[in-house]
Amino acid sequence: GAVVSQHPSWVICKSGTSVKIECRSLDFQATTMFWYRQFPKQSLMLMATSNEGSKATYEQGVEKDKFLINHASLTLSTLTVTSAHPEDSSFYICSARDRGVGNYGYTFGSGTRLTVV
Amino acid sequence: GESVGLHLPTLSVQEGDNSIINCAYSNSASDYFIWYKQESGKGPQFIIDIRSNMDKRQGQRVTVLLNKTVKHLSLQIAATQPGDSAVYFCAENQGTYKYIFGTGTRLKVLA
């Protein structure tokens, strides 16, 4: 089945630094990937839709200059949290759509736990 | 905006009993629904899905029921096992690539 790999699985960084999170589709091509944020004991909140070869589409209230998304290939999307602050600490999850399956073939990565100290 | 919600935040069931997790959605235009299972520290895992032209779909030990009249979705787990303990989310798709997730229900299986 489709596998999405997310790296790193956890990261601790100092306030003011930037952190890059990778999302890879291992055995399929993904023209569209999604980035979610999840606070403890809460649901997944869609942050942005990452489109291969074009700019990402951000959800209302998400700062595009703070959460930089790059989808340079059909198998890789990256989320960079710039100038991270403690309030950015969260669980970040990506999902990818297997374009060979249709609109409903989504697979989630295992998530990245970001802690900003 | 419109959202998907859940009636019960926590559900405790005895091992071997059946579990029923409920979800209410508000957008009548949603045409596809998925139930996900999320274990602690992991990403969501697909459990079962259902399209709006169906009212019931069965998988292995799981059944999803869709009542479009009252905009209600439920997940039934038969013979609940300790490994079923997790948070369960329903998600709706409104015909685009985006999914809206519900608030989640934590299922606790008691030995």
PDB file of C-alpha atoms in Angstrom:
ATOM      1  CA  GLY A   1       0.000   0.000   0.000  1.00  0.00           C
ATOM      2  CA  ALA A   2       0.865   3.660  -0.207  1.00  0.00           C
ATOM      3  CA  VAL A   3       3.418   4.819   2.334  1.00  0.00           C
ATOM      4  CA  VAL A   4       4.177   8.345   3.436  1.00  0.00           C
ATOM      5  CA  SER A   5       7.380   8.943   5.333  1.00  0.00           C
ATOM      6  CA  GLN A   6       7.788  11.962   7.544  1.00  0.00           C
ATOM      7  CA  HIS A   7      11.109  13.118   8.934  1.00  0.00           C
ATOM      8  CA  PRO A   8      12.121  13.848  11.586  1.00  0.00           C
ATOM      9  CA  SER A   9       9.701  12.148  13.920  1.00  0.00           C
ATOM     10  CA  TRP A  10      10.595  14.576  16.663  1.00  0.00           C
ATOM     11  CA  VAL A  11      12.748  17.668  16.953  1.00  0.00           C
ATOM     12  CA  ILE A  12      13.679  20.114  19.673  1.00  0.00           C
ATOM     13  CA  CYS A  13      14.911  23.529  18.646  1.00  0.00           C
ATOM     14  CA  LYS A  14      15.765  26.823  20.238  1.00  0.00           C
ATOM     15  CA  SER A  15      13.454  29.766  19.966  1.00  0.00           C
ATOM     16  CA  GLY A  16      14.274  31.879  16.924  1.00  0.00           C
ATOM     17  CA  THR A  17      15.681  29.081  14.809  1.00  0.00           C
ATOM     18  CA  SER A  18      14.071  27.414  11.807  1.00  0.00           C
ATOM     19  CA  VAL A  19      13.075  23.802  11.441  1.00  0.00           C
ATOM     20  CA  LYS A  20      12.420  21.832   8.267  1.00  0.00           C
ATOM     21  CA  ILE A  21      10.088  18.856   8.161  1.00  0.00           C
ATOM     22  CA  GLU A  22      10.041  16.492   5.200  1.00  0.00           C
ATOM     23  CA  CYS A  23       7.134  14.521   3.827  1.00  0.00           C
ATOM     24  CA  ARG A  24       7.882  11.857   1.228  1.00  0.00           C
ATOM     25  CA  SER A  25       5.622   9.541  -0.691  1.00  0.00           C
ATOM     26  CA  LEU A  26       7.683   6.380  -0.944  1.00  0.00           C
ATOM     27  CA  ASP A  27       5.922   4.286  -3.525  1.00  0.00           C
ATOM     28  CA  PHE A  28       3.645   6.661  -5.361  1.00  0.00           C
ATOM     29  CA  GLN A  29       3.600  10.102  -6.867  1.00  0.00           C
ATOM     30  CA  ALA A  30       1.729  12.814  -5.078  1.00  0.00           C
ATOM     31  CA  THR A  31       0.754  15.978  -6.889  1.00  0.00           C
ATOM     32  CA  THR A  32      -0.957  17.196  -3.754  1.00  0.00           C
ATOM     33  CA  MET A  33       0.157  16.973  -0.149  1.00  0.00           C
ATOM     34  CA  PHE A  34      -1.434  18.444   2.930  1.00  0.00           C
ATOM     35  CA  TRP A  35       0.054  19.758   6.127  1.00  0.00           C
ATOM     36  CA  TYR A  36      -1.844  19.544   9.384  1.00  0.00           C
ATOM     37  CA  ARG A  37      -1.179  20.751  12.871  1.00  0.00           C
ATOM     38  CA  GLN A  38      -2.445  18.990  15.952  1.00  0.00           C
ATOM     39  CA  PHE A  39      -2.344  20.270  19.515  1.00  0.00           C
ATOM     40  CA  PRO A  40      -2.568  17.793  22.407  1.00  0.00           C
ATOM     41  CA  LYS A  41      -5.969  16.163  22.716  1.00  0.00           C
ATOM     42  CA  GLN A  42      -7.287  18.120  19.778  1.00  0.00           C
ATOM     43  CA  SER A  43      -8.187  17.375  16.220  1.00  0.00           C
ATOM     44  CA  LEU A  44      -6.144  17.877  13.083  1.00  0.00           C
ATOM     45  CA  MET A  45      -6.267  21.359  11.673  1.00  0.00           C
ATOM     46  CA  LEU A  46      -5.405  21.793   8.029  1.00  0.00           C
ATOM     47  CA  MET A  47      -2.669  24.363   7.593  1.00  0.00           C
ATOM     48  CA  ALA A  48      -2.011  24.297   3.877  1.00  0.00           C
ATOM     49  CA  THR A  49      -2.295  22.374   0.659  1.00  0.00           C
ATOM     50  CA  SER A  50       1.002  21.761  -1.077  1.00  0.00           C
ATOM     51  CA  ASN A  51       0.887  21.530  -4.851  1.00  0.00           C
ATOM     52  CA  GLU A  52       3.765  20.153  -6.872  1.00  0.00           C
ATOM     53  CA  GLY A  53       5.369  22.837  -8.980  1.00  0.00           C
ATOM     54  CA  SER A  54       3.238  25.692  -7.699  1.00  0.00           C
ATOM     55  CA  LYS A  55       2.633  27.779  -4.623  1.00  0.00           C
ATOM     56  CA  ALA A  56       0.969  26.281  -1.606  1.00  0.00           C
ATOM     57  CA  THR A  57      -2.535  27.245  -0.633  1.00  0.00           C
ATOM     58  CA  TYR A  58      -2.784  28.305   2.987  1.00  0.00           C
ATOM     59  CA  GLU A  59      -5.820  28.100   5.201  1.00  0.00           C
ATOM     60  CA  GLN A  60      -7.186  31.212   6.789  1.00  0.00           C
ATOM     61  CA  GLY A  61      -5.135  32.343   9.733  1.00  0.00           C
ATOM     62  CA  VAL A  62      -1.989  30.440   8.787  1.00  0.00           C
ATOM     63  CA  GLU A  63       1.012  32.685   8.198  1.00  0.00           C
ATOM     64  CA  LYS A  64       2.601  31.702   4.921  1.00  0.00           C
ATOM     65  CA  ASP A  65       5.815  33.553   5.731  1.00  0.00           C
ATOM     66  CA  LYS A  66       6.170  31.611   8.949  1.00  0.00           C
ATOM     67  CA  PHE A  67       5.278  28.195   7.580  1.00  0.00           C
ATOM     68  CA  LEU A  68       7.122  27.866   4.304  1.00  0.00           C
ATOM     69  CA  ILE A  69       6.062  25.021   2.079  1.00  0.00           C
ATOM     70  CA  ASN A  70       7.986  23.676  -0.863  1.00  0.00           C
ATOM     71  CA  HIS A  71       6.745  20.878  -3.111  1.00  0.00           C
ATOM     72  CA  ALA A  72       9.532  20.610  -5.647  1.00  0.00           C
ATOM     73  CA  SER A  73       8.944  17.050  -6.760  1.00  0.00           C
ATOM     74  CA  LEU A  74       6.146  14.520  -7.001  1.00  0.00           C
ATOM     75  CA  THR A  75       7.450  12.679  -3.956  1.00  0.00           C
ATOM     76  CA  LEU A  76       8.613  15.394  -1.577  1.00  0.00           C
ATOM     77  CA  SER A  77       7.043  18.305   0.238  1.00  0.00           C
ATOM     78  CA  THR A  78       8.773  20.238   2.980  1.00  0.00           C
ATOM     79  CA  LEU A  79       7.404  22.444   5.734  1.00  0.00           C
ATOM     80  CA  THR A  80       9.806  24.939   7.277  1.00  0.00           C
ATOM     81  CA  VAL A  81       8.816  26.610  10.510  1.00  0.00           C
ATOM     82  CA  THR A  82      10.752  29.854  10.457  1.00  0.00           C
ATOM     83  CA  SER A  83      11.822  31.768  13.555  1.00  0.00           C
ATOM     84  CA  ALA A  84      10.142  29.201  15.727  1.00  0.00           C
ATOM     85  CA  HIS A  85       8.647  30.178  19.064  1.00  0.00           C
ATOM     86  CA  PRO A  86       7.344  28.041  21.921  1.00  0.00           C
ATOM     87  CA  GLU A  87       3.769  28.522  20.721  1.00  0.00           C
ATOM     88  CA  ASP A  88       4.750  26.733  17.503  1.00  0.00           C
ATOM     89  CA  SER A  89       5.335  23.576  19.500  1.00  0.00           C
ATOM     90  CA  SER A  90       2.912  21.041  18.150  1.00  0.00           C
ATOM     91  CA  PHE A  91       2.471  17.777  16.264  1.00  0.00           C
ATOM     92  CA  TYR A  92       2.744  18.340  12.527  1.00  0.00           C
ATOM     93  CA  ILE A  93       1.332  15.734  10.169  1.00  0.00           C
ATOM     94  CA  CYS A  94       1.389  15.505   6.411  1.00  0.00           C
ATOM     95  CA  SER A  95      -0.780  13.525   4.069  1.00  0.00           C
ATOM     96  CA  ALA A  96      -0.408  12.753   0.402  1.00  0.00           C
ATOM     97  CA  ARG A  97      -2.789  11.824  -2.347  1.00  0.00           C
ATOM     98  CA  ASP A  98      -1.854   9.025  -4.667  1.00  0.00           C
ATOM     99  CA  ARG A  99      -2.777  10.503  -8.001  1.00  0.00           C
ATOM    100  CA  GLY A 100      -3.174   7.044  -9.421  1.00  0.00           C
ATOM    101  CA  VAL A 101      -5.999   6.300  -7.007  1.00  0.00           C
ATOM    102  CA  GLY A 102      -8.182   9.301  -7.475  1.00  0.00           C
ATOM    103  CA  ASN A 103      -9.524  11.992  -5.233  1.00  0.00           C
ATOM    104  CA  TYR A 104      -9.837   9.764  -2.208  1.00  0.00           C
ATOM    105  CA  GLY A 105      -6.528   7.964  -1.963  1.00  0.00           C
ATOM    106  CA  TYR A 106      -4.959   9.764   0.998  1.00  0.00           C
ATOM    107  CA  THR A 107      -2.247   8.446   3.264  1.00  0.00           C
ATOM    108  CA  PHE A 108      -0.895  10.134   6.380  1.00  0.00           C
ATOM    109  CA  GLY A 109       2.648  10.350   7.603  1.00  0.00           C
ATOM    110  CA  SER A 110       3.568   9.376  11.136  1.00  0.00           C
ATOM    111  CA  GLY A 111       3.882  12.973  12.272  1.00  0.00           C
ATOM    112  CA  THR A 112       6.622  15.214  13.638  1.00  0.00           C
ATOM    113  CA  ARG A 113       6.635  16.371  17.232  1.00  0.00           C
ATOM    114  CA  LEU A 114       8.151  19.865  17.352  1.00  0.00           C
ATOM    115  CA  THR A 115       9.204  21.322  20.681  1.00  0.00           C
ATOM    116  CA  VAL A 116      10.532  24.866  20.747  1.00  0.00           C
ATOM    117  CA  VAL A 117      12.437  25.794  23.881  1.00  0.00           C
TER     118      VAL A 117
ATOM    119  CA  GLY B   1     -17.647  27.679   9.047  1.00  0.00           C
ATOM    120  CA  GLU B   2     -19.232  24.283   8.784  1.00  0.00           C
ATOM    121  CA  SER B   3     -17.549  21.551  10.743  1.00  0.00           C
ATOM    122  CA  VAL B   4     -17.695  17.982  11.787  1.00  0.00           C
ATOM    123  CA  GLY B   5     -18.267  17.263  15.452  1.00  0.00           C
ATOM    124  CA  LEU B   6     -18.555  14.338  17.787  1.00  0.00           C
ATOM    125  CA  HIS B   7     -21.062  13.665  20.530  1.00  0.00           C
ATOM    126  CA  LEU B   8     -18.796  11.769  22.962  1.00  0.00           C
ATOM    127  CA  PRO B   9     -15.243  12.830  23.721  1.00  0.00           C
ATOM    128  CA  THR B  10     -14.405   9.625  25.636  1.00  0.00           C
ATOM    129  CA  LEU B  11     -15.855   6.159  25.377  1.00  0.00           C
ATOM    130  CA  SER B  12     -14.960   3.307  27.712  1.00  0.00           C
ATOM    131  CA  VAL B  13     -15.981  -0.233  26.792  1.00  0.00           C
ATOM    132  CA  GLN B  14     -15.284  -3.668  28.134  1.00  0.00           C
ATOM    133  CA  GLU B  15     -13.059  -5.906  26.093  1.00  0.00           C
ATOM    134  CA  GLY B  16     -15.222  -8.069  23.880  1.00  0.00           C
ATOM    135  CA  ASP B  17     -18.135  -5.653  23.813  1.00  0.00           C
ATOM    136  CA  ASN B  18     -19.164  -3.678  20.772  1.00  0.00           C
ATOM    137  CA  SER B  19     -18.232  -0.001  20.487  1.00  0.00           C
ATOM    138  CA  ILE B  20     -20.192   2.722  18.788  1.00  0.00           C
ATOM    139  CA  ILE B  21     -18.548   6.054  18.046  1.00  0.00           C
ATOM    140  CA  ASN B  22     -20.710   8.839  16.723  1.00  0.00           C
ATOM    141  CA  CYS B  23     -20.100  11.854  14.566  1.00  0.00           C
ATOM    142  CA  ALA B  24     -22.341  14.702  13.444  1.00  0.00           C
ATOM    143  CA  TYR B  25     -21.620  16.706  10.353  1.00  0.00           C
ATOM    144  CA  SER B  26     -23.230  19.909   9.259  1.00  0.00           C
ATOM    145  CA  ASN B  27     -22.458  20.225   5.567  1.00  0.00           C
ATOM    146  CA  SER B  28     -25.081  18.470   3.501  1.00  0.00           C
ATOM    147  CA  ALA B  29     -22.818  18.848   0.453  1.00  0.00           C
ATOM    148  CA  SER B  30     -20.253  16.432   1.877  1.00  0.00           C
ATOM    149  CA  ASP B  31     -20.139  13.377  -0.323  1.00  0.00           C
ATOM    150  CA  TYR B  32     -17.486  11.206   1.232  1.00  0.00           C
ATOM    151  CA  PHE B  33     -16.591  10.303   4.792  1.00  0.00           C
ATOM    152  CA  ILE B  34     -13.689   8.515   6.397  1.00  0.00           C
ATOM    153  CA  TRP B  35     -13.037   7.155   9.852  1.00  0.00           C
ATOM    154  CA  TYR B  36      -9.463   7.362  11.070  1.00  0.00           C
ATOM    155  CA  LYS B  37      -7.756   5.790  14.058  1.00  0.00           C
ATOM    156  CA  GLN B  38      -4.916   7.638  15.708  1.00  0.00           C
ATOM    157  CA  GLU B  39      -2.686   6.063  18.298  1.00  0.00           C
ATOM    158  CA  SER B  40      -0.625   8.218  20.604  1.00  0.00           C
ATOM    159  CA  GLY B  41       2.237   9.961  18.842  1.00  0.00           C
ATOM    160  CA  LYS B  42       1.315   8.614  15.428  1.00  0.00           C
ATOM    161  CA  GLY B  43      -0.439   9.829  12.326  1.00  0.00           C
ATOM    162  CA  PRO B  44      -4.034   8.870  11.514  1.00  0.00           C
ATOM    163  CA  GLN B  45      -4.687   5.468  10.005  1.00  0.00           C
ATOM    164  CA  PHE B  46      -7.508   4.845   7.567  1.00  0.00           C
ATOM    165  CA  ILE B  47     -10.165   2.526   8.951  1.00  0.00           C
ATOM    166  CA  ILE B  48     -13.134   2.646   6.640  1.00  0.00           C
ATOM    167  CA  ASP B  49     -14.857   5.020   4.287  1.00  0.00           C
ATOM    168  CA  ILE B  50     -18.318   5.560   2.896  1.00  0.00           C
ATOM    169  CA  ARG B  51     -19.751   7.579   0.063  1.00  0.00           C
ATOM    170  CA  SER B  52     -22.885   9.611   0.396  1.00  0.00           C
ATOM    171  CA  ASN B  53     -24.828   7.300  -1.930  1.00  0.00           C
ATOM    172  CA  MET B  54     -24.528   4.521   0.652  1.00  0.00           C
ATOM    173  CA  ASP B  55     -25.937   4.177   4.147  1.00  0.00           C
ATOM    174  CA  LYS B  56     -23.860   1.292   5.396  1.00  0.00           C
ATOM    175  CA  ARG B  57     -20.505  -0.238   4.719  1.00  0.00           C
ATOM    176  CA  GLN B  58     -18.823  -3.118   6.463  1.00  0.00           C
ATOM    177  CA  GLY B  59     -15.212  -3.991   6.914  1.00  0.00           C
ATOM    178  CA  GLN B  60     -13.409  -6.416   9.126  1.00  0.00           C
ATOM    179  CA  ARG B  61     -14.976  -5.953  12.588  1.00  0.00           C
ATOM    180  CA  VAL B  62     -15.986  -2.414  11.656  1.00  0.00           C
ATOM    181  CA  THR B  63     -19.156  -0.991  10.199  1.00  0.00           C
ATOM    182  CA  VAL B  64     -19.849   2.585   9.222  1.00  0.00           C
ATOM    183  CA  LEU B  65     -23.409   3.869   9.118  1.00  0.00           C
ATOM    184  CA  LEU B  66     -24.416   7.065   7.401  1.00  0.00           C
ATOM    185  CA  ASN B  67     -27.714   8.817   8.046  1.00  0.00           C
ATOM    186  CA  LYS B  68     -27.929  11.738   5.671  1.00  0.00           C
ATOM    187  CA  THR B  69     -31.339  12.780   6.968  1.00  0.00           C
ATOM    188  CA  VAL B  70     -29.905  13.778  10.330  1.00  0.00           C
ATOM    189  CA  LYS B  71     -26.322  14.216   9.102  1.00  0.00           C
ATOM    190  CA  HIS B  72     -24.975  11.557  11.367  1.00  0.00           C
ATOM    191  CA  LEU B  73     -22.150   9.103  10.967  1.00  0.00           C
ATOM    192  CA  SER B  74     -21.217   6.243  13.258  1.00  0.00           C
ATOM    193  CA  LEU B  75     -18.446   3.715  13.548  1.00  0.00           C
ATOM    194  CA  GLN B  76     -19.233   0.357  15.065  1.00  0.00           C
ATOM    195  CA  ILE B  77     -16.433  -1.879  16.245  1.00  0.00           C
ATOM    196  CA  ALA B  78     -17.382  -5.458  16.995  1.00  0.00           C
ATOM    197  CA  ALA B  79     -15.735  -7.419  19.808  1.00  0.00           C
ATOM    198  CA  THR B  80     -13.567  -4.514  20.874  1.00  0.00           C
ATOM    199  CA  GLN B  81      -9.987  -5.450  21.651  1.00  0.00           C
ATOM    200  CA  PRO B  82      -7.263  -3.691  23.679  1.00  0.00           C
ATOM    201  CA  GLY B  83      -5.537  -2.803  20.420  1.00  0.00           C
ATOM    202  CA  ASP B  84      -8.563  -0.750  19.458  1.00  0.00           C
ATOM    203  CA  SER B  85      -7.756   1.786  22.158  1.00  0.00           C
ATOM    204  CA  ALA B  86      -7.024   5.035  20.344  1.00  0.00           C
ATOM    205  CA  VAL B  87      -8.597   8.299  19.293  1.00  0.00           C
ATOM    206  CA  TYR B  88     -11.036   8.007  16.433  1.00  0.00           C
ATOM    207  CA  PHE B  89     -11.765  10.844  14.042  1.00  0.00           C
ATOM    208  CA  CYS B  90     -14.369  11.175  11.388  1.00  0.00           C
ATOM    209  CA  ALA B  91     -13.516  13.321   8.395  1.00  0.00           C
ATOM    210  CA  GLU B  92     -15.676  14.688   5.645  1.00  0.00           C
ATOM    211  CA  ASN B  93     -14.807  15.545   2.105  1.00  0.00           C
ATOM    212  CA  GLN B  94     -16.891  18.082   0.297  1.00  0.00           C
ATOM    213  CA  GLY B  95     -15.873  17.136  -3.192  1.00  0.00           C
ATOM    214  CA  THR B  96     -12.519  18.863  -3.057  1.00  0.00           C
ATOM    215  CA  TYR B  97      -9.140  17.599  -1.994  1.00  0.00           C
ATOM    216  CA  LYS B  98      -9.591  18.887   1.531  1.00  0.00           C
ATOM    217  CA  TYR B  99     -10.887  17.014   4.508  1.00  0.00           C
ATOM    218  CA  ILE B 100     -12.454  18.476   7.617  1.00  0.00           C
ATOM    219  CA  PHE B 101     -11.781  16.481  10.745  1.00  0.00           C
ATOM    220  CA  GLY B 102     -14.049  16.095  13.716  1.00  0.00           C
ATOM    221  CA  THR B 103     -12.902  16.704  17.260  1.00  0.00           C
ATOM    222  CA  GLY B 104     -12.172  13.046  17.979  1.00  0.00           C
ATOM    223  CA  THR B 105     -13.343  10.404  20.452  1.00  0.00           C
ATOM    224  CA  ARG B 106     -10.974   8.554  22.714  1.00  0.00           C
ATOM    225  CA  LEU B 107     -11.840   4.888  22.976  1.00  0.00           C
ATOM    226  CA  LYS B 108     -10.653   3.121  26.090  1.00  0.00           C
ATOM    227  CA  VAL B 109     -10.914  -0.645  26.209  1.00  0.00           C
ATOM    228  CA  LEU B 110     -11.208  -2.042  29.706  1.00  0.00           C
ATOM    229  CA  ALA B 111      -9.776  -5.476  30.442  1.00  0.00           C
TER     230      ALA B 111
END
